[in-house]
mmCIF file of C-alpha atoms in Angstrom:
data_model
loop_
_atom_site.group_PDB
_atom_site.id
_atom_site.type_symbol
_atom_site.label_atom_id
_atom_site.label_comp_id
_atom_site.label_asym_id
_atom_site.label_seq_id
_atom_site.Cartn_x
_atom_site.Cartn_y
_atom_site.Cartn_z
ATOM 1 C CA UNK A 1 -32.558 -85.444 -5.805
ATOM 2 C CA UNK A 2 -34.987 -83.094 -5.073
ATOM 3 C CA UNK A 3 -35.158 -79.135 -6.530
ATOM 4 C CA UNK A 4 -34.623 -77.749 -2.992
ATOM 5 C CA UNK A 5 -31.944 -80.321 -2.193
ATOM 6 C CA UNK A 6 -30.145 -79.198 -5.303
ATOM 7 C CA UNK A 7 -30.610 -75.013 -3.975
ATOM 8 C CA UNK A 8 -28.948 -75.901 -0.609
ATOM 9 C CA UNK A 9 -26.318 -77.675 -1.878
ATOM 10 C CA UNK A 10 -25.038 -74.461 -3.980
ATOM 11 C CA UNK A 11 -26.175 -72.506 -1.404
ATOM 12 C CA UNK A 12 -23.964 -73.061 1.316
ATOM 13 C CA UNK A 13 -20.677 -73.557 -0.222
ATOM 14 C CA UNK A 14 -21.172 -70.382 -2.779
ATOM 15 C CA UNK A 15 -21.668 -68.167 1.103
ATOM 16 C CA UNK A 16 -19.040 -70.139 2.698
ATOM 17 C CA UNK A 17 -16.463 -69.045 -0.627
ATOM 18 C CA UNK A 18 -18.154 -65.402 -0.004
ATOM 19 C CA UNK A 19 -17.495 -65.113 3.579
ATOM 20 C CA UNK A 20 -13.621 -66.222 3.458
ATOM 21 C CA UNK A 21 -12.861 -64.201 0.562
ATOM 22 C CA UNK A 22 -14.251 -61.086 2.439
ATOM 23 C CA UNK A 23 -12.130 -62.118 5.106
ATOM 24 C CA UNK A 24 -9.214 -61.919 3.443
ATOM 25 C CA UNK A 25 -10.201 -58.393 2.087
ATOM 26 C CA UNK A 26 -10.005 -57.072 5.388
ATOM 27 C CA UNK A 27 -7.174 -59.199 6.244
ATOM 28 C CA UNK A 28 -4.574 -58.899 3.267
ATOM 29 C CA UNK A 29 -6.071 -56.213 0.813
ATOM 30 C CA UNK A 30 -3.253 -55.849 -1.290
ATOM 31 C CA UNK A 31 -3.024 -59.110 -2.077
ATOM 32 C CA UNK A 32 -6.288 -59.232 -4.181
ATOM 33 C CA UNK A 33 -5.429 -56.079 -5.760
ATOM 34 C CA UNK A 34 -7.800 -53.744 -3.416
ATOM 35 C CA UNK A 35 -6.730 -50.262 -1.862
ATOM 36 C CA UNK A 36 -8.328 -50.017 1.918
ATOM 37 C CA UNK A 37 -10.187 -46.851 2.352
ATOM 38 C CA UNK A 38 -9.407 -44.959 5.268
ATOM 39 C CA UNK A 39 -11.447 -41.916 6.658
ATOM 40 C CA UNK A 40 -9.776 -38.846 7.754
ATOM 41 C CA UNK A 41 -11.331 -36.807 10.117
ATOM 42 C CA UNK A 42 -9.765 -33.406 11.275
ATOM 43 C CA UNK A 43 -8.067 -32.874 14.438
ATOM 44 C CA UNK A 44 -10.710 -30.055 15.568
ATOM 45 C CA UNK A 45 -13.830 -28.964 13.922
ATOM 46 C CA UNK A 46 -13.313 -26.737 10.746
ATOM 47 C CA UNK A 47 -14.396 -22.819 11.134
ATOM 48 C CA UNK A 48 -17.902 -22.532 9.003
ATOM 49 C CA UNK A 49 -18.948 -19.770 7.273
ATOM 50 C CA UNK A 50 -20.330 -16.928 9.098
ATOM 51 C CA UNK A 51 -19.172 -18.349 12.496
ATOM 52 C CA UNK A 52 -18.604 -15.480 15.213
ATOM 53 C CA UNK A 53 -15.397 -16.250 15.811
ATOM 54 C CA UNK A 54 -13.966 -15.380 12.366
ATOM 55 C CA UNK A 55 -12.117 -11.887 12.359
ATOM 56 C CA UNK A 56 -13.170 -9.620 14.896
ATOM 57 C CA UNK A 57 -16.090 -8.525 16.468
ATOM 58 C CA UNK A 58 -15.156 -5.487 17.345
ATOM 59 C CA UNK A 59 -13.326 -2.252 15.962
ATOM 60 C CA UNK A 60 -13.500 -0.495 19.536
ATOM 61 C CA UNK A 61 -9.542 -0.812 20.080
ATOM 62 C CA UNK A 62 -9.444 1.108 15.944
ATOM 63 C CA UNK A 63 -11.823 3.465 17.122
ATOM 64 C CA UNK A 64 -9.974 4.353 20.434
ATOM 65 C CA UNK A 65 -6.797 4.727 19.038
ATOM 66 C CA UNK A 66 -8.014 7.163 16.371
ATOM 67 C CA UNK A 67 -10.742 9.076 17.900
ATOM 68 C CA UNK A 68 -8.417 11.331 20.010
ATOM 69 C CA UNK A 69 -6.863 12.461 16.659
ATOM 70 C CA UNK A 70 -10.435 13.397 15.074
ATOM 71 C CA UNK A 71 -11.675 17.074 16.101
ATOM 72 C CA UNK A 72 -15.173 18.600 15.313
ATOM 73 C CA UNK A 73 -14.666 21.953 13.544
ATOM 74 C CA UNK A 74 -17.329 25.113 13.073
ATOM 75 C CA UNK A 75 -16.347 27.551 10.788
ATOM 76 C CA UNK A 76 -18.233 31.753 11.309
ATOM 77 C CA UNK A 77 -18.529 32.680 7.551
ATOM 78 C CA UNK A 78 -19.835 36.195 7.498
ATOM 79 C CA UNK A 79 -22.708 36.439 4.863
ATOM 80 C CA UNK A 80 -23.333 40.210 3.386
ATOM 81 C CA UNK A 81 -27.456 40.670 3.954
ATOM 82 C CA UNK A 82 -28.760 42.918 1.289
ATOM 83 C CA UNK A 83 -28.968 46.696 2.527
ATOM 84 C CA UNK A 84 -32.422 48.311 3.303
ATOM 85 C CA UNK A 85 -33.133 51.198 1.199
ATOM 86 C CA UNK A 86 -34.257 53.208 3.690
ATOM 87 C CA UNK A 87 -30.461 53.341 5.416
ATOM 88 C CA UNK A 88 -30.032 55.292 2.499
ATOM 89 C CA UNK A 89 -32.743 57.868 3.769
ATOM 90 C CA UNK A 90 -30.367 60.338 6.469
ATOM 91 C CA UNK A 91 -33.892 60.687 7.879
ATOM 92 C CA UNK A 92 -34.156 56.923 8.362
ATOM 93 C CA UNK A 93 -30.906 56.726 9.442
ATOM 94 C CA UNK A 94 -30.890 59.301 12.408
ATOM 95 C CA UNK A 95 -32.482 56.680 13.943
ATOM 96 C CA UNK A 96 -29.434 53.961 13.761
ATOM 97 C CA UNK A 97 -26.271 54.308 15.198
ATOM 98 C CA UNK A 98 -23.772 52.747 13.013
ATOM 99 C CA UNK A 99 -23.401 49.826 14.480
ATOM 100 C CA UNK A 100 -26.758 48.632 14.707
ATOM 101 C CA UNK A 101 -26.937 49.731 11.144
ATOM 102 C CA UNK A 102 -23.745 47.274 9.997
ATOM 103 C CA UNK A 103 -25.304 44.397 12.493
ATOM 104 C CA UNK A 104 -28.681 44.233 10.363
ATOM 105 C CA UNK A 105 -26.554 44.222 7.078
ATOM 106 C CA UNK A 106 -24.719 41.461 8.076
ATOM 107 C CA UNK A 107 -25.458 38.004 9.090
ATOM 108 C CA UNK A 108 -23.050 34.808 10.066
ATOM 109 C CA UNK A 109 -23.679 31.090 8.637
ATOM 110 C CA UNK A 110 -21.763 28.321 10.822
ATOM 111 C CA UNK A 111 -20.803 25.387 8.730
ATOM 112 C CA UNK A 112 -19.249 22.136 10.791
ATOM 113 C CA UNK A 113 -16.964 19.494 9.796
ATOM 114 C CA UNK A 114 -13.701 17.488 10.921
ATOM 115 C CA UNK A 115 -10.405 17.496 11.096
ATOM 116 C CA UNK A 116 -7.289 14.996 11.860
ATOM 117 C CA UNK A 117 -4.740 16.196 14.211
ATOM 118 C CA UNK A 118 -1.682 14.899 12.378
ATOM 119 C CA UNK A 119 1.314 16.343 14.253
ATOM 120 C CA UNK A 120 1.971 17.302 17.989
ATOM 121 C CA UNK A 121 2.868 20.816 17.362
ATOM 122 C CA UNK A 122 -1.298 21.642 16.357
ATOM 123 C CA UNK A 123 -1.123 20.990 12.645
ATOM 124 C CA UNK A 124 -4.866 19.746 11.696
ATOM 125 C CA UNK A 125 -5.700 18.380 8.248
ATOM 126 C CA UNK A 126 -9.455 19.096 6.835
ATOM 127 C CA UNK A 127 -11.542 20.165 3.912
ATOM 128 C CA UNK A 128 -11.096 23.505 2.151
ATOM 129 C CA UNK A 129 -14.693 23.841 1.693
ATOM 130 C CA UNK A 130 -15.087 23.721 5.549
ATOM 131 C CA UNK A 131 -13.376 26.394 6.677
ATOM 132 C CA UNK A 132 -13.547 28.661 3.066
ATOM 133 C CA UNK A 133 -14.375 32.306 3.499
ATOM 134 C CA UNK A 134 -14.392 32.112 7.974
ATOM 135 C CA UNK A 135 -12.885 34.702 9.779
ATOM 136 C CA UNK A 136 -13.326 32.431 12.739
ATOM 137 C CA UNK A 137 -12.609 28.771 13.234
ATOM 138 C CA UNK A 138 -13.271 26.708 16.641
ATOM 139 C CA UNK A 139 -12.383 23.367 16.900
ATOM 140 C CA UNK A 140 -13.556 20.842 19.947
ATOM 141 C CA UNK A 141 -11.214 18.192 20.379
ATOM 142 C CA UNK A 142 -12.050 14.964 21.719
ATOM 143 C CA UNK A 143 -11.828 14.912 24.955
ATOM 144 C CA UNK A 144 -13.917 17.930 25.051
ATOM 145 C CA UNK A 145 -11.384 20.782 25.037
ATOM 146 C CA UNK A 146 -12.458 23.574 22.890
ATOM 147 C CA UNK A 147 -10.309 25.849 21.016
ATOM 148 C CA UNK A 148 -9.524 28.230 17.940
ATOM 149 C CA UNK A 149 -7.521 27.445 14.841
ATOM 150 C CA UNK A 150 -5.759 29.546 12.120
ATOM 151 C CA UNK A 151 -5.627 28.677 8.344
ATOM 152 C CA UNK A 152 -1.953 28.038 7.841
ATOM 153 C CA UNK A 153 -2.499 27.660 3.380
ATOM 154 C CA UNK A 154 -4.883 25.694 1.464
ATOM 155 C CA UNK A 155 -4.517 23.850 -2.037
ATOM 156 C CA UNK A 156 -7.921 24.550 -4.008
ATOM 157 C CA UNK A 157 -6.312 21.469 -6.058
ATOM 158 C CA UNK A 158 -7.454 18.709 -3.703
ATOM 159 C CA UNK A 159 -10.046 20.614 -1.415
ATOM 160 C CA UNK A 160 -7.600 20.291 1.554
ATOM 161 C CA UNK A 161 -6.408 23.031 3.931
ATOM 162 C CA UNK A 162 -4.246 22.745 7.044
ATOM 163 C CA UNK A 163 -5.089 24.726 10.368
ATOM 164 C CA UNK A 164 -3.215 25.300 13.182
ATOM 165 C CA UNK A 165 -4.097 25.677 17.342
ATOM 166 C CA UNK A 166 -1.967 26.164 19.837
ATOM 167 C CA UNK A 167 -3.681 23.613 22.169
ATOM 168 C CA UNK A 168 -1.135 21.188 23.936
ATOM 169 C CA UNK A 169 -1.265 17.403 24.931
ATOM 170 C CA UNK A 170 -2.675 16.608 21.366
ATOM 171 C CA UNK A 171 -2.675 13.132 20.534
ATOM 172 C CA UNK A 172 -1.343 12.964 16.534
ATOM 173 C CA UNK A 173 -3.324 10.102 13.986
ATOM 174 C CA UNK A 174 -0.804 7.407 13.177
ATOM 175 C CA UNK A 175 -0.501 7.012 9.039
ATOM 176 C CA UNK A 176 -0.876 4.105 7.231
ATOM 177 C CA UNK A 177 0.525 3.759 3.513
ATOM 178 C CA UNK A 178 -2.348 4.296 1.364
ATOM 179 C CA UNK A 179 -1.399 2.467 -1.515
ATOM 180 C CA UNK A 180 -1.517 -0.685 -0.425
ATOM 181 C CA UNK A 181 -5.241 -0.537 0.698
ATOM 182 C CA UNK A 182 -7.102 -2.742 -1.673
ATOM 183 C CA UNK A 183 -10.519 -3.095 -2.055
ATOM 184 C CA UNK A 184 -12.599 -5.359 0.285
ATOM 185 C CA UNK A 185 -10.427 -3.896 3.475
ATOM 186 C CA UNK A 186 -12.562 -3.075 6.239
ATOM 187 C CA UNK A 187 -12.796 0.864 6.802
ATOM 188 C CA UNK A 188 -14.472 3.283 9.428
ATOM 189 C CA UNK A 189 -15.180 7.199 9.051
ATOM 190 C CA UNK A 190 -14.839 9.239 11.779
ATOM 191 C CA UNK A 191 -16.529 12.852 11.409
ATOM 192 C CA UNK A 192 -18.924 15.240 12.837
ATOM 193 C CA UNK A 193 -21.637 14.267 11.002
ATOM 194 C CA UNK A 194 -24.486 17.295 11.072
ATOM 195 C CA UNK A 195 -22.551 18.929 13.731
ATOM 196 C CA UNK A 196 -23.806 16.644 16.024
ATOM 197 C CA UNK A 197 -20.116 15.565 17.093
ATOM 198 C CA UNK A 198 -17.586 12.925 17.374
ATOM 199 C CA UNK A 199 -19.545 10.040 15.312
ATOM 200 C CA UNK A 200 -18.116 6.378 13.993
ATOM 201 C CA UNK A 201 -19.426 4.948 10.829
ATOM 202 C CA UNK A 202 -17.818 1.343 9.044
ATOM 203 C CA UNK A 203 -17.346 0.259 5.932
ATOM 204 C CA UNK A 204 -15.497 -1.105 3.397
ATOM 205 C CA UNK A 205 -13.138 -0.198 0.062
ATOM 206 C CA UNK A 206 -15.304 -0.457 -2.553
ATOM 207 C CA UNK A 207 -12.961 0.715 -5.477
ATOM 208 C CA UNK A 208 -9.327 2.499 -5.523
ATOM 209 C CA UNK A 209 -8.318 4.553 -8.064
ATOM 210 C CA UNK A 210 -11.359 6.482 -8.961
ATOM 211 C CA UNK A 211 -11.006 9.204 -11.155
ATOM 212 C CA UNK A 212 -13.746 12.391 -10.333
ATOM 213 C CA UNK A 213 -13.294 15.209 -12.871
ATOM 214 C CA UNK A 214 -15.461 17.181 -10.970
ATOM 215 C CA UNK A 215 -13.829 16.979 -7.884
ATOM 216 C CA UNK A 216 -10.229 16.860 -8.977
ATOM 217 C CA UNK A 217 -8.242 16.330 -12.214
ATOM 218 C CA UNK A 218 -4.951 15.486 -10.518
ATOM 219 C CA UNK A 219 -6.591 12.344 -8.131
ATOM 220 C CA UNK A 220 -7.278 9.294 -7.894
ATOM 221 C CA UNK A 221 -10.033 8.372 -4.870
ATOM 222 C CA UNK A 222 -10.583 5.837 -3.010
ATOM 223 C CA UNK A 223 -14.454 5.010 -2.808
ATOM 224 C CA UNK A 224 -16.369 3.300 0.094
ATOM 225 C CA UNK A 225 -19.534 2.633 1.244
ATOM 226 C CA UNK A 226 -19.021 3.797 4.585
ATOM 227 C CA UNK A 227 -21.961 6.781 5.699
ATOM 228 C CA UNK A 228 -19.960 10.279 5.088
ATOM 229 C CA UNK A 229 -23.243 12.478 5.671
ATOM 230 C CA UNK A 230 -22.354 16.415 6.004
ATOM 231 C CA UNK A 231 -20.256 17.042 8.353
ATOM 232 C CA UNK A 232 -18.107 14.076 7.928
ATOM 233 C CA UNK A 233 -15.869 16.315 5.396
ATOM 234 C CA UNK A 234 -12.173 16.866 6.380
ATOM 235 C CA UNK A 235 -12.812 13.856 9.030
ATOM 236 C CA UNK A 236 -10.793 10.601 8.877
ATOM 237 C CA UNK A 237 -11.186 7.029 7.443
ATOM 238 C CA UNK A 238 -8.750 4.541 9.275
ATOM 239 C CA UNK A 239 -8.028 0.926 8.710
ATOM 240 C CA UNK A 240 -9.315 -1.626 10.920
ATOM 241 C CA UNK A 241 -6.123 -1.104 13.325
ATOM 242 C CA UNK A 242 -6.750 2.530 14.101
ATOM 243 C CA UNK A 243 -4.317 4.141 10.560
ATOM 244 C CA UNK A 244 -4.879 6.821 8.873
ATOM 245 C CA UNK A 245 -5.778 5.881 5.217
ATOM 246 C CA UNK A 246 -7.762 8.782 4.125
ATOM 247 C CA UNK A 247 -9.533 12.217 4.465
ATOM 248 C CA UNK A 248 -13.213 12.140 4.056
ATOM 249 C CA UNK A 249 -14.323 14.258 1.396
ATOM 250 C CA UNK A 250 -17.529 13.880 -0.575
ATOM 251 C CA UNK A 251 -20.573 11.561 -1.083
ATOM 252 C CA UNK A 252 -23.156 10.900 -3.475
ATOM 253 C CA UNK A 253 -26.341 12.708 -3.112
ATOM 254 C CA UNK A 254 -28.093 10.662 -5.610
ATOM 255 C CA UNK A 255 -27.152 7.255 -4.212
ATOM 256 C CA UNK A 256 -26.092 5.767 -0.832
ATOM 257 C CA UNK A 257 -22.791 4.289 0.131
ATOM 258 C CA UNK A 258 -20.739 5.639 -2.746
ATOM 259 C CA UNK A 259 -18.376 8.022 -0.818
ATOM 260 C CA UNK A 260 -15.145 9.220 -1.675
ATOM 261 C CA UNK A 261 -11.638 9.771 0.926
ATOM 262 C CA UNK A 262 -8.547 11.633 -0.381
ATOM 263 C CA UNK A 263 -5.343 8.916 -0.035
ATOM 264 C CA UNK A 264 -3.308 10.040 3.007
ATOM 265 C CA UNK A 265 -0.167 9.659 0.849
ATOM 266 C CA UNK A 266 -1.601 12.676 -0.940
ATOM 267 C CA UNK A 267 -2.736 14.424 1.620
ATOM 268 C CA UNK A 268 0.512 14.144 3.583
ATOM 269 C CA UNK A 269 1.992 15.689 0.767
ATOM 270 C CA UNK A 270 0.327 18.308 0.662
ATOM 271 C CA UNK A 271 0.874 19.149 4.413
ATOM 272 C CA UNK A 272 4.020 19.344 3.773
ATOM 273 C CA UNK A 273 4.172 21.259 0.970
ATOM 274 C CA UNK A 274 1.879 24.145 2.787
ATOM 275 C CA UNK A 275 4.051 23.574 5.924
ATOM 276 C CA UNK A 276 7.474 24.225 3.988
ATOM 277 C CA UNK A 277 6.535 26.118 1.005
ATOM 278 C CA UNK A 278 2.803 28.184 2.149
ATOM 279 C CA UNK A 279 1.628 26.627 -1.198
ATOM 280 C CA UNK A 280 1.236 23.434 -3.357
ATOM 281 C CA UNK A 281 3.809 23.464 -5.819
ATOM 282 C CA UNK A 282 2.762 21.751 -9.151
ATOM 283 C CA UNK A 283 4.693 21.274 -12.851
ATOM 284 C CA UNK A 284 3.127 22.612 -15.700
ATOM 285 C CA UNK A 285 3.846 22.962 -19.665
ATOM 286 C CA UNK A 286 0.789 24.430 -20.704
ATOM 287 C CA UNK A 287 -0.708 21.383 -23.594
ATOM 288 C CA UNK A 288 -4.475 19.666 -23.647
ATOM 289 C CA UNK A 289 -4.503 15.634 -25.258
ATOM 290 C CA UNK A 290 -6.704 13.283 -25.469
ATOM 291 C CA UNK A 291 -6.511 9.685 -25.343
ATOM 292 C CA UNK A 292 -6.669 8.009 -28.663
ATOM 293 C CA UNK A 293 -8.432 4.849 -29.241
ATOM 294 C CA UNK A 294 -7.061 1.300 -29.709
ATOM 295 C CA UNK A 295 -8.119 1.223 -33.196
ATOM 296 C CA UNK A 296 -6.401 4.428 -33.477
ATOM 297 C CA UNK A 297 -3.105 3.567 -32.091
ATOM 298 C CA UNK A 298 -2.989 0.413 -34.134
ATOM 299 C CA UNK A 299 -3.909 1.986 -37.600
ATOM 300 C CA UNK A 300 -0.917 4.546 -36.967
ATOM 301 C CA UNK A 301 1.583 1.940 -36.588
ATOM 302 C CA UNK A 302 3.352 3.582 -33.670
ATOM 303 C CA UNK A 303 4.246 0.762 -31.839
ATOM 304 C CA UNK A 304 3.101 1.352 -28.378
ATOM 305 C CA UNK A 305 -0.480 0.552 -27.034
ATOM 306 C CA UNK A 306 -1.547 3.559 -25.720
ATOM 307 C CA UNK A 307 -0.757 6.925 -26.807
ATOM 308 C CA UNK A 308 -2.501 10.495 -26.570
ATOM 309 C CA UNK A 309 -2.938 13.600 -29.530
ATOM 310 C CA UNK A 310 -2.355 17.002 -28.024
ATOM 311 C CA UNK A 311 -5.537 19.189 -28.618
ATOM 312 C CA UNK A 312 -4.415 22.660 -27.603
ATOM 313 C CA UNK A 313 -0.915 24.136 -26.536
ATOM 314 C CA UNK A 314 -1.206 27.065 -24.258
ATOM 315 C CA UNK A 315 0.614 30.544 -25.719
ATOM 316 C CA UNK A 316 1.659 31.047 -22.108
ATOM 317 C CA UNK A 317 3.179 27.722 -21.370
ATOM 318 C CA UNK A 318 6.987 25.765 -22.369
ATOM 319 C CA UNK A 319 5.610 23.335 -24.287
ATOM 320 C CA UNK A 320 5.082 25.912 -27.015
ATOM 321 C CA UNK A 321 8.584 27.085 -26.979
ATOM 322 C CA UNK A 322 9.799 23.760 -26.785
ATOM 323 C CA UNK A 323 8.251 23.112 -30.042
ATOM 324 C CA UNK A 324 5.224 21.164 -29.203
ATOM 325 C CA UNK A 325 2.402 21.877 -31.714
ATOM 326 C CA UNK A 326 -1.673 20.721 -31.913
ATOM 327 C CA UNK A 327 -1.889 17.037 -33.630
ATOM 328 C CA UNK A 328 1.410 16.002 -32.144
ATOM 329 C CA UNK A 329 0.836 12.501 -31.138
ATOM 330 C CA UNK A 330 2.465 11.530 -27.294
ATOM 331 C CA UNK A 331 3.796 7.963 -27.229
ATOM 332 C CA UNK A 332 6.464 7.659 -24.216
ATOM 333 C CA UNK A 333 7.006 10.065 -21.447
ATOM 334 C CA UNK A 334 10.684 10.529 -19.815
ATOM 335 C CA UNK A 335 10.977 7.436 -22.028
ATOM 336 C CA UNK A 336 7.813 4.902 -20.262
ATOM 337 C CA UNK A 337 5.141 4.005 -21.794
ATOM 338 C CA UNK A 338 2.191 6.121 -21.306
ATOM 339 C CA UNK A 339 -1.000 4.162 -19.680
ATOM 340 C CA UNK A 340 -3.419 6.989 -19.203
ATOM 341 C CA UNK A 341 -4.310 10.576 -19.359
ATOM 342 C CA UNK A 342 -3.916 10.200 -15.417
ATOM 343 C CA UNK A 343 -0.732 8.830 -14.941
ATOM 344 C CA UNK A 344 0.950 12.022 -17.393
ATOM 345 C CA UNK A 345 -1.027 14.684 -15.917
ATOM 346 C CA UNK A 346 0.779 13.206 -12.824
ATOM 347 C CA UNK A 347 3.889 12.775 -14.414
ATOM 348 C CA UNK A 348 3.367 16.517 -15.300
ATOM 349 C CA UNK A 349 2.399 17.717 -11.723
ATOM 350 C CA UNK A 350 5.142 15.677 -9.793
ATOM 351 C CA UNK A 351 7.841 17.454 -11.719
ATOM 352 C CA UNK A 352 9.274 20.503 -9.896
ATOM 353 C CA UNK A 353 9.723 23.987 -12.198
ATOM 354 C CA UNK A 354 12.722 24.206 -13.856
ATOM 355 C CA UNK A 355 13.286 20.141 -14.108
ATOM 356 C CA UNK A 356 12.883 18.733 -17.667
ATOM 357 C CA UNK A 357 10.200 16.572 -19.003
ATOM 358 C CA UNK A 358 10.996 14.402 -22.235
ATOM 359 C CA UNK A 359 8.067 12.933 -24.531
ATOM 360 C CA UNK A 360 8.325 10.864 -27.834
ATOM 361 C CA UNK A 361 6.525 12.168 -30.161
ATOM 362 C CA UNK A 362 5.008 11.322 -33.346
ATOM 363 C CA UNK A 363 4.601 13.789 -36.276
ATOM 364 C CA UNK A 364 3.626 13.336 -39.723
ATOM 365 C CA UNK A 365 5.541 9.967 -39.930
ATOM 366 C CA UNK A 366 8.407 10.993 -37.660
ATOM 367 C CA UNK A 367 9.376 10.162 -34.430
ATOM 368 C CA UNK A 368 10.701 13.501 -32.303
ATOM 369 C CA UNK A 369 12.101 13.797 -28.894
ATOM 370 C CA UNK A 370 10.940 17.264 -27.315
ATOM 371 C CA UNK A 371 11.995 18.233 -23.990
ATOM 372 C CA UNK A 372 10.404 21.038 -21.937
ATOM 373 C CA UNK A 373 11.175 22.325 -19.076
ATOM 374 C CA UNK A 374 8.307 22.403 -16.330
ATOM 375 C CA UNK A 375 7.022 25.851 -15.106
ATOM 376 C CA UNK A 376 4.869 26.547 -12.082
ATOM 377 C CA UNK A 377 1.230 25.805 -12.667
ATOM 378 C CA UNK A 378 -0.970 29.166 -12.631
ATOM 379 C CA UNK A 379 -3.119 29.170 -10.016
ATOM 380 C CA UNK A 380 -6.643 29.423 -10.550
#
């Protein structure tokens, strides 16, 4: 037999044995032990990245329920010009009548800014700084209705002062519960940025919490990177559905889109307080601390993880009386745990004169319970 006769006769029965058991495959998998593979395919097309039709496309309904609410506000400051000598000369002054002499010694800057109309009766919510030192306040709401305004109190604490007009129809902002923003939520800042009027910026929350000494020891900010240029003080930064979750209060000069918004939780508060009381009420007890380190904390064996040293104790204040000295150590407050310098000046501020405050405190070895009872924080 011949080499090729030999290939073909291997050939075609090794194909044929090929052929059947792939037929069976298909046929009978489990059988021969094989899983059959099926493709799933979706129902409808998945959503890709960065298609249009994710979220929406526009925060026109936000804007238009929250506009109305947002007034532009220009505040007369009169500014004393320095006196000529020669109205000192009678000679010179024969010349003057008195009131053309007081109109050259006294000029007027106008500084603009925003407001939120939170309540139907005229109550407006805006920066201190805005209005600080006026003797005249106009306000132009909206829908282009101009109009005066009164200070009704202002809380040098948090930069915020509340106005009042007498204007009717007013549309009031709706609130949304600050504390649950969290960062990445889509924002938009509504302000009078310049004094140019009514303008819409967006955004988002870039950080909550932030703590700026400068601007306040007693909050905690939320940032975003939303434009607030001058002007946009006082003004109001809403959710994507139109809430009030802030008032617009500073920027950063050195670098663009860090911004900073009071919570409205806090500045609701503080409405109310002025409404009721003409005045921010705070607690006080009159001690300094500092945060001590984790090393710290740990070598002392106190048993807690964070805990602060008191620095100075004010001769004017309860904690002295109550018996609090310099190098006491805090480690609980009205029996928590303490978890920053923040959270017990807050502690400290919430509590109303006359209610008592209790901190655990450690003392050459010991552990002490002191209670003091708060007073009302001087003002400045």
């Amino acid at each position: 037999m011949s080499s090729k006769q030999s290939f073909f006769s291997y050939f075609w029965p090794t194909l044929c044995g090929l052929l059947i058991a792939a037929l069976l495959a298909l046929a009978i998998p489990e059988r021969l032990g094989l899983k059959q593979v099926q493709l799933l395919l979706p129902e409808e097309p998945t959503t890709q990245v960065g298609d249009t039709r994710v979220g929406p496309v526009s925060y026109s309904d936000a804007v238009r329920r929250a506009a109305p609410s947002v007034v532009s506000i220009y505040a007369s400051v009169p500014t004393p010009v320095a006196q000529n000598q020669l109205f000192d000369d009678p000679f010179f002054r024969s010349f003057f009548n008195n009131q053309n002499a007081q109109s050259m010694q006294e000029q007027r800057d106008i500084s603009s800014g925003a407001g939120v109309i939170i309540s139907n009766e005229g109550y407006i919510l805006t920066n201190r700084h805005i209005i600080e030192g006026a003797d005249e306040i106009g306000l132009v709401i909206a829908d282009g209705r101009q109009a005066s305004a009164q200070v009704v109190g202002v809380d040098s604490e948090t930069d915020l002062a509340v106005l009042i007009t007498d204007l009717e129809d007013l549309t009031a902002i709706s609130i949304a519960d600050s504390s649950s923003v969290e960062v990445g939520d889509i924002v938009l800042a509504i302000g009078n940025p310049f004094g140019q009027g009514q303008t819409v910026t967006q955004g988002i929350v870039s950080a909550t919490g932030r703590n700026l000494m400068q601007l306040s020891e007693y909050l905690n900010f939320l940032q975003t990177d939303a434009a607030i240029n001058e002007g946009n003080s006082g003004g109001a930064l809403i959710d994507a559905y139109g809430n009030l979750i802030g008032i617009n209060t500073a920027s950063t000069p050195a670098a663009e889109g860090i911004s900073f918004s009071i919570p409205a939780d806090i500045a609701i508060d503080v409405v109310r307080q002025i409404v009721e009381n003409g005045t921010v009420i705070r607690g006080w007890i009159g001690i300094s601390a500092g945060e001590l380190s984790t090393q710290d904390v740990q070598s002392l064996n106190l048993g807690v993880s964070k805990a602060m040293m008191v620095t100075q104790v004010d001769p004017r204040g309860p904690a002295l009386s109550a018996g609090m000295e310099p190098g006491d150590i805090l480690i609980s407050i009205n029996d928590g745990p303490l978890i920053d310098g923040r959270h017990v000046l807050e502690l400290i501020s919430d509590t109303k004169p006359g209610e008592l405050l209790s901190f655990g405190v450690f003392r050459e070895g010991r552990e002490l319970n002191i209670q003091i009872r708060a007073a009302l924080r001087p003002s400045e």
